[in-house]
Amino acid sequence: MEGLLTRCRALAPHSHHLSGYKPLRFYCSPSRGRRMVLSRVFQPQNLREDQWHSLEGRSGELTCKSQKLMLRVGLIHPASPGCYHLLPYTVRAMEKLVRVIDQEMQAIGGQKVNMPSLSPAELWQATSRWDLMGNELLRLRDRHGREYCLGPTHEEAVTALVASQKNLSYKQLPFLLYQVTRKFRDEPRPRFGLLRGREFYMKDMYTFDSSPEAARQTYGLVCDAYGRLFDRLGLRCIKVQADVGSIGGTMSHEFQLPVDVGEDRFAVCPSCNFSANVETLDMSQTNCPVCQGPLTETKGIEVGHTFYLGTKYSSIFNAQFTDVHGKQSLAEMGCYGLGVTRILAAAIEVFSTEDCVRWPSLLAPYHVCLIPPKKGSKEEAAAELTGNLYDHLTEVVPQLRGEVLLDDRTHLTIGNRLKDADKLGYPYVVIAGKRALEDPARFEVWCQNTGEVVFLTKEGTLELLSQVQVV
Ligand code: ATP
Ligand code: MG
């Protein structure tokens, strides 16, 4: 084993004249010998289309761009109808998405919890949803014969949880409780990959307020946080009026991402910005109910849904608090869902080309891919430079730690590896090509999102990459 002293070395002071990062006096290289290399990434790919179909239990089913791409480049792998293995790149992107969600939810006072997926039948019988939800509920029995479902949503569970707190005061409210967990729904037609699964991740938040006015204010806060979240991801979602469906309540909005493969239809009024899911409108309605202007219809993917619930659930489970007059009063509730895995696939759907995955910059699984020269080529002498750049990047640009991948498949040409990198959509690809032999050496830097290619020295490359935003 290497000793501590030999693993530590002083960095030459002259390498720190750049703005954007602070010089480290000493470093114990955490990455030495542990560079992340592409050849080690677990990425089953190149399934033929007939193989996907048989693995997904169907044949001839229509698929969409995100599903095809995600299967083809090894982001997901079919397990059973509507269920997918999420592979390493997808998990990395999803963890980033969850970090962005956490930031936005916690900025408005959200507290993260985690409720069981096994949900006892009695809870659902209390609200009648054990029967109302019909075949959508995945039901099971334990060894004692007790019945459960696998949670498709958690209004019942969270309301029972809050109701169990007997001494709540209005002073403690509102509570904004949320979780990011797997949800289970026996969809009649699971399809389009992660867009409509039978097992998927949802962020669900439940809010408890002391008055209808306060609850409406909370409702507005959460909707605004959703708006900011989608802005940060570069997704132009439209907030539309929606039907309350089986969840119930008095007010509801959907966040729709306009895309052709979307299964929802919503109407927008270009003159006054009114928008609503067509389910909420009269069948024959072609004019805006607000300004009478003509409505235009668009297809969309529902990426989020918010409900003002009032006391529908708190009255059933007796979720009460002591109000300002010392009396017991029912909590006013709201519930708010984001389709986490659906948002990932929807983003890929809108950003990608037919052949190449593109991510919202914040969610790229790795921000930088380094491509050293081919073994045996004239440029091979520059191989060392790439490893060196890798170490420097991860040492002096702290946010890039864990974000740089080295494509060590040096038996392949640079061109072939660049093609693969293009398919996976790393925001930056840095190549040690011909100009890496110049003095000073120059790297070829591809900025995937702008399509630009620039030739930069090591310092220039570090400077450019130190501006990358990582969540
Ligand atoms: P849909 O109308 O698309 O079936 P829903 O209205 O039944 O969805 P909600 O109960 O509002 O869904 O769930 C909250 C969010 O969870 C949805 O806005 C969506 O983003 C996501 N979601 C719902 N069903 C699925 C699914 N089968 N696969 C992936 N995500 C889903
Ligand atoms: Mg919905």
Coordinates of C-alpha atoms in Angstrom, one line a residue, residues 247-439:
I247 CA -57.9 12.4 -5.2
G248 CA -60.7 14.9 -4.6
G249 CA -60.6 18.5 -3.3
T250 CA -61.7 21.8 -4.8
M251 CA -58.8 23.2 -6.9
S252 CA -56.2 21.6 -9.0
H253 CA -53.5 22.4 -11.5
E254 CA -51.3 20.3 -13.8
F255 CA -47.8 21.2 -15.0
Q256 CA -47.8 20.1 -18.6
L257 CA -44.7 19.9 -20.8
P258 CA -45.8 20.4 -24.4
V259 CA -44.6 17.4 -26.5
D260 CA -46.2 15.5 -29.3
V261 CA -45.9 12.1 -27.6
G262 CA -47.8 13.5 -24.5
E263 CA -50.9 11.6 -23.7
D264 CA -52.7 14.7 -22.2
R265 CA -54.5 17.4 -24.2
F266 CA -54.8 20.9 -22.9
A267 CA -56.2 24.1 -24.3
V268 CA -54.4 27.4 -24.2
C269 CA -55.8 30.9 -24.9
P270 CA -53.1 32.8 -26.7
S271 CA -54.7 36.2 -25.8
C272 CA -55.2 35.9 -22.0
N273 CA -53.0 32.9 -21.1
F274 CA -55.9 30.9 -19.7
S275 CA -55.1 27.2 -19.9
A276 CA -56.9 24.1 -18.9
N277 CA -56.8 20.4 -19.4
V278 CA -59.5 19.6 -22.0
E279 CA -61.1 17.2 -19.5
T280 CA -62.2 20.2 -17.5
L281 CA -63.8 21.9 -20.5
D282 CA -67.1 21.3 -22.2
M283 CA -66.7 18.8 -25.1
S284 CA -67.7 21.4 -27.6
Q285 CA -65.9 24.4 -26.1
T286 CA -63.7 26.1 -28.6
N287 CA -63.6 29.6 -27.0
C288 CA -61.8 30.8 -23.9
P289 CA -64.2 30.9 -20.9
V290 CA -62.4 34.1 -19.6
C291 CA -62.0 36.3 -22.7
Q292 CA -64.0 34.4 -25.4
G293 CA -61.0 34.3 -27.7
P294 CA -60.3 31.1 -29.7
L295 CA -58.5 28.3 -27.8
T296 CA -55.6 26.3 -29.2
E297 CA -55.1 22.7 -28.3
T298 CA -51.7 21.2 -27.5
K299 CA -50.5 17.8 -26.4
G300 CA -48.5 17.5 -23.2
I301 CA -46.8 15.3 -20.7
E302 CA -48.2 15.8 -17.2
V303 CA -45.0 16.2 -15.1
G304 CA -46.6 17.6 -12.0
H305 CA -50.0 17.9 -10.3
T306 CA -51.2 20.0 -7.4
F307 CA -54.5 19.7 -5.4
Y308 CA -56.1 21.9 -2.8
L309 CA -57.8 19.2 -0.6
G310 CA -59.5 21.2 2.1
T311 CA -60.6 18.9 4.9
K312 CA -61.5 15.9 2.8
Y313 CA -58.8 13.6 4.3
S314 CA -58.3 15.4 7.7
S315 CA -62.0 15.0 8.5
I316 CA -61.8 11.2 7.9
F317 CA -58.7 10.6 10.0
N318 CA -59.3 13.5 12.5
A319 CA -56.1 15.4 11.7
Q320 CA -56.7 18.2 14.2
F321 CA -54.8 21.0 15.9
T322 CA -55.7 23.5 18.6
D323 CA -56.6 26.8 17.1
V324 CA -56.0 30.3 18.4
H325 CA -59.1 30.1 20.6
G326 CA -58.0 26.8 22.1
K327 CA -60.6 24.8 20.1
Q328 CA -59.9 21.7 18.1
S329 CA -60.0 22.4 14.3
L330 CA -59.4 20.2 11.2
A331 CA -56.2 20.8 9.2
E332 CA -56.6 22.3 5.7
M333 CA -54.6 20.1 3.3
G334 CA -53.0 20.2 -0.1
C335 CA -51.1 17.5 -2.0
Y336 CA -48.6 18.0 -4.7
G337 CA -46.9 15.4 -7.0
L338 CA -43.9 15.5 -9.3
G339 CA -43.2 12.5 -11.6
V340 CA -39.5 12.2 -10.9
T341 CA -38.7 9.4 -13.4
R342 CA -41.2 10.9 -15.8
I343 CA -39.5 14.3 -15.7
L344 CA -36.2 12.6 -16.6
A345 CA -37.6 10.8 -19.6
A346 CA -39.6 13.9 -20.6
A347 CA -36.5 16.1 -20.5
I348 CA -34.7 13.6 -22.7
E349 CA -37.7 13.5 -25.0
V350 CA -37.6 17.3 -25.6
F351 CA -33.8 17.9 -25.6
S352 CA -32.5 14.9 -27.5
T353 CA -32.0 14.4 -31.2
E354 CA -33.1 11.0 -32.8
D355 CA -29.7 9.6 -32.1
C356 CA -28.1 11.5 -29.3
V357 CA -29.3 12.0 -25.7
R358 CA -29.3 15.5 -24.4
W359 CA -29.9 16.4 -20.7
P360 CA -30.8 19.5 -18.8
S361 CA -27.3 20.7 -18.0
L362 CA -27.8 20.4 -14.3
L363 CA -28.8 16.7 -14.6
A364 CA -26.0 15.4 -16.9
P365 CA -24.8 12.1 -15.3
Y366 CA -21.1 13.2 -15.8
H367 CA -20.2 16.7 -16.8
V368 CA -16.9 16.0 -18.5
C369 CA -15.6 13.1 -20.7
L370 CA -11.9 13.0 -21.4
I371 CA -10.7 11.2 -24.5
P372 CA -6.9 10.3 -24.6
P373 CA -5.2 9.3 -27.9
K374 CA -5.5 5.9 -29.5
K375 CA -3.0 3.4 -28.5
G376 CA -0.2 3.1 -31.1
S377 CA -1.1 6.4 -32.8
K378 CA 1.3 9.3 -33.4
E379 CA -0.5 11.3 -30.6
E380 CA 0.0 8.5 -28.0
A381 CA 2.7 10.6 -26.3
A382 CA -0.1 12.9 -25.1
A383 CA -1.8 10.2 -23.2
E384 CA -0.1 11.2 -20.0
L385 CA -1.5 14.8 -20.4
T386 CA -5.1 13.5 -20.3
G387 CA -4.5 11.6 -17.0
N388 CA -2.8 14.6 -15.6
L389 CA -5.7 16.9 -16.6
Y390 CA -8.1 14.4 -15.0
D391 CA -6.2 14.6 -11.7
H392 CA -6.0 18.4 -11.8
L393 CA -9.6 18.9 -12.7
T394 CA -10.9 16.8 -9.8
E395 CA -8.4 18.4 -7.4
V396 CA -8.7 22.1 -8.2
V397 CA -12.3 22.4 -9.4
P398 CA -14.0 21.0 -6.4
Q399 CA -17.5 20.8 -7.9
L400 CA -16.1 18.5 -10.7
R401 CA -15.1 15.8 -8.2
G402 CA -16.9 12.7 -9.3
E403 CA -18.1 14.4 -12.5
V404 CA -15.2 13.5 -14.8
L405 CA -15.0 10.3 -16.8
L406 CA -12.0 9.0 -18.7
D407 CA -12.7 7.1 -21.8
D408 CA -9.9 4.6 -21.4
R409 CA -11.0 2.4 -24.4
T410 CA -7.7 3.4 -26.2
H411 CA -8.0 0.5 -28.6
L412 CA -10.7 2.7 -30.3
T413 CA -10.0 5.7 -32.5
I414 CA -10.8 9.2 -31.0
G415 CA -13.5 9.5 -33.6
N416 CA -15.4 6.4 -32.5
R417 CA -15.2 7.4 -28.9
L418 CA -16.3 10.9 -29.7
K419 CA -19.3 9.4 -31.4
D420 CA -20.2 7.5 -28.3
A421 CA -19.7 10.6 -26.2
D422 CA -22.1 12.5 -28.5
K423 CA -24.7 9.8 -28.0
L424 CA -24.5 10.0 -24.2
G425 CA -24.6 13.8 -24.1
Y426 CA -21.7 14.8 -21.8
P427 CA -21.9 18.6 -21.7
Y428 CA -18.1 18.8 -22.3
V429 CA -15.8 16.3 -24.2
V430 CA -12.1 17.0 -23.9
I431 CA -9.8 15.3 -26.5
A432 CA -6.1 15.0 -26.6
G433 CA -5.7 15.0 -30.4
K434 CA -3.0 16.3 -32.8
R435 CA -2.7 19.7 -31.1
A436 CA -1.9 18.0 -27.8
L437 CA 1.6 17.6 -29.2
E438 CA 2.1 21.4 -29.7
D439 CA 4.0 23.5 -27.2

